[in-house]
Short mmCIF file of C-alpha atoms in Angstrom, two decimals:
data_model
loop_
_atom_site.label_atom_id
_atom_site.label_comp_id
_atom_site.label_asym_id
_atom_site.label_seq_id
_atom_site.Cartn_x
_atom_site.Cartn_y
_atom_site.Cartn_z
CA MET A 1 -40.25 -15.49 18.89
CA TRP A 2 -38.39 -12.42 20.15
CA THR A 3 -35.01 -14.18 19.70
CA SER A 4 -35.72 -14.85 16.03
CA GLU A 5 -36.68 -11.18 15.55
CA ARG A 6 -33.52 -10.05 17.29
CA SER A 7 -31.31 -12.15 15.00
CA ARG A 8 -32.87 -10.49 11.91
CA ARG A 9 -31.84 -6.99 12.95
CA LEU A 10 -28.70 -5.67 11.30
CA ASN A 11 -25.80 -4.87 13.58
CA ALA A 12 -25.11 -1.13 13.27
CA GLY A 13 -21.53 -1.40 14.63
CA GLU A 14 -18.29 -0.21 13.08
CA PRO A 15 -17.79 -0.46 9.32
CA GLY A 16 -15.71 -3.42 8.08
CA ALA A 17 -13.17 -1.07 6.45
CA GLU A 18 -12.44 2.65 6.53
CA LEU A 19 -9.91 5.25 5.45
CA GLY A 20 -7.45 6.52 8.02
CA VAL A 21 -4.28 8.61 8.22
CA VAL A 22 -0.94 7.01 9.14
CA THR A 23 0.40 8.42 12.40
CA LEU A 24 3.38 6.07 12.83
CA GLY A 25 4.93 4.97 9.54
CA GLY A 26 6.37 1.51 8.95
CA ASP A 27 5.19 -2.04 9.52
CA PRO A 28 3.49 -2.37 11.93
CA ALA A 29 1.90 1.04 11.50
CA GLY A 30 -0.17 3.41 13.60
CA VAL A 31 -3.33 4.82 11.99
CA SER A 32 -5.85 7.41 13.09
CA LEU A 33 -9.42 6.16 12.61
CA GLY A 34 -11.14 8.69 14.83
CA GLY A 35 -8.82 7.38 17.57
CA GLU A 36 -5.32 6.07 17.01
CA ARG A 37 -4.85 2.33 16.44
CA ARG A 38 -1.30 0.99 16.73
CA TRP A 39 0.48 -2.19 15.70
CA LEU A 40 -1.50 -2.65 12.48
CA THR A 41 0.11 -5.18 10.15
CA VAL A 42 0.66 -3.92 6.59
CA TYR A 43 -0.36 -6.24 3.74
CA SER A 44 0.77 -6.00 0.11
CA PRO A 45 0.46 -8.13 -3.03
CA GLY A 46 2.87 -11.09 -3.17
CA GLY A 47 6.46 -10.12 -3.94
CA TYR A 48 5.86 -6.44 -3.16
CA SER A 49 6.90 -4.68 0.06
CA TRP A 50 5.62 -1.33 1.23
CA ARG A 51 6.02 0.82 4.33
CA PRO A 52 3.40 3.57 4.64
CA ALA A 53 4.72 6.97 5.67
CA ALA A 54 3.22 9.24 8.31
CA GLY A 55 0.50 11.44 6.80
CA GLU A 56 -0.54 9.01 4.04
CA ARG A 57 -4.20 8.04 3.70
CA VAL A 58 -4.66 4.26 3.89
CA LEU A 59 -7.45 1.69 3.75
CA VAL A 60 -7.79 -0.27 6.99
CA LEU A 61 -9.64 -3.60 6.97
CA LYS A 62 -11.12 -4.61 10.30
CA ALA A 63 -10.60 -8.37 10.10
CA GLY A 64 -11.81 -10.98 12.56
CA ALA A 65 -15.32 -11.83 13.72
CA GLU A 66 -15.55 -8.64 15.81
CA GLY A 67 -13.10 -6.49 13.81
CA GLU A 68 -10.44 -7.15 16.46
CA SER A 69 -7.58 -7.57 13.96
CA PRO A 70 -7.32 -4.38 11.89
CA CYS A 71 -4.69 -4.29 9.13
CA VAL A 72 -3.52 -1.81 6.48
CA LEU A 73 -4.32 -2.90 2.90
CA GLY A 74 -3.16 0.01 0.77
CA GLU A 75 -3.61 3.62 -0.15
CA PRO A 76 -5.91 5.41 -2.63
CA GLN A 77 -4.53 5.63 -6.16
CA ARG A 78 -3.24 9.09 -6.98
CA ASP A 79 -2.01 8.62 -10.55
CA GLN A 80 -4.86 9.43 -12.91
CA SER A 81 -2.63 9.32 -16.03
CA LEU A 82 -2.38 5.51 -16.22
CA ARG A 83 -4.17 3.81 -19.09
CA PRO A 84 -5.82 0.40 -18.73
CA GLY A 85 -3.23 -2.36 -18.27
CA GLU A 86 -0.43 -0.01 -17.18
CA VAL A 87 1.46 -0.19 -13.87
CA ARG A 88 3.58 2.38 -12.03
CA LEU A 89 5.67 1.64 -8.94
CA THR A 90 6.75 4.78 -7.10
CA GLY A 91 8.98 5.22 -4.08
CA GLY A 92 10.49 8.54 -3.05
CA GLY A 93 11.76 10.23 -6.23
CA SER A 94 12.08 7.03 -8.27
CA SER A 95 9.55 5.16 -10.37
CA ILE A 96 9.10 2.29 -12.79
CA HIS A 97 6.35 2.68 -15.37
CA LEU A 98 5.23 -0.34 -17.38
CA GLY A 99 3.35 1.30 -20.22
CA GLN A 100 1.43 -0.21 -23.10
CA ASP A 101 4.41 0.06 -25.42
CA ARG A 102 7.45 0.79 -23.25
CA LEU A 103 9.20 0.57 -19.89
CA SER A 104 10.24 3.88 -18.28
CA LEU A 105 12.58 4.31 -15.31
CA SER A 106 13.16 7.52 -13.39
CA GLY A 107 15.78 8.05 -10.70
CA ASP A 108 19.30 6.67 -10.39
CA LEU A 109 19.72 3.08 -11.59
CA TYR A 110 22.04 0.76 -9.68
CA ILE A 111 23.25 -2.73 -10.62
CA ASN A 112 24.78 -4.78 -7.80
CA GLY A 113 25.30 -1.62 -5.76
CA GLN A 114 27.01 0.33 -8.59
CA ARG A 115 25.50 3.22 -10.53
CA LEU A 116 24.67 2.18 -14.09
CA GLU A 117 27.20 4.62 -15.59
CA ASP A 118 30.02 3.22 -13.41
CA TYR A 119 28.96 -0.35 -14.17
CA VAL A 120 29.05 0.28 -17.95
CA ARG A 121 32.45 2.00 -17.68
CA LYS A 122 33.78 -1.01 -15.78
CA LEU A 123 32.42 -3.37 -18.47
CA MET A 124 33.87 -1.26 -21.29
CA GLY A 125 37.27 -1.16 -19.61
CA ALA A 126 37.38 -4.95 -19.21
#
């Protein structure tokens, strides 16, 4: 009987996921979760690559039966100006905003390694 009672008790171990701060940017990353954890694989949606920078807050999932395989899933959203259905990709000083009625780009635009202005001049001269 005592074994069946023991199996009903909830395990009060570590949470399955928690927020941490990146200590070593890149992929794999180092994250402080009370103590530093290193060599955490970074996961992103398909077709999207991301390297967290030192100091960023990230969500760490503790995967595996005992939480032995932690990985970085993403960071908290900071942009409160997005409307439903909109998407913004930001990296450094550049961004792409897919709005409800338009596409906005900020930063320098390059096509095949050439700045857009130089590319257009080359096309116009041809």
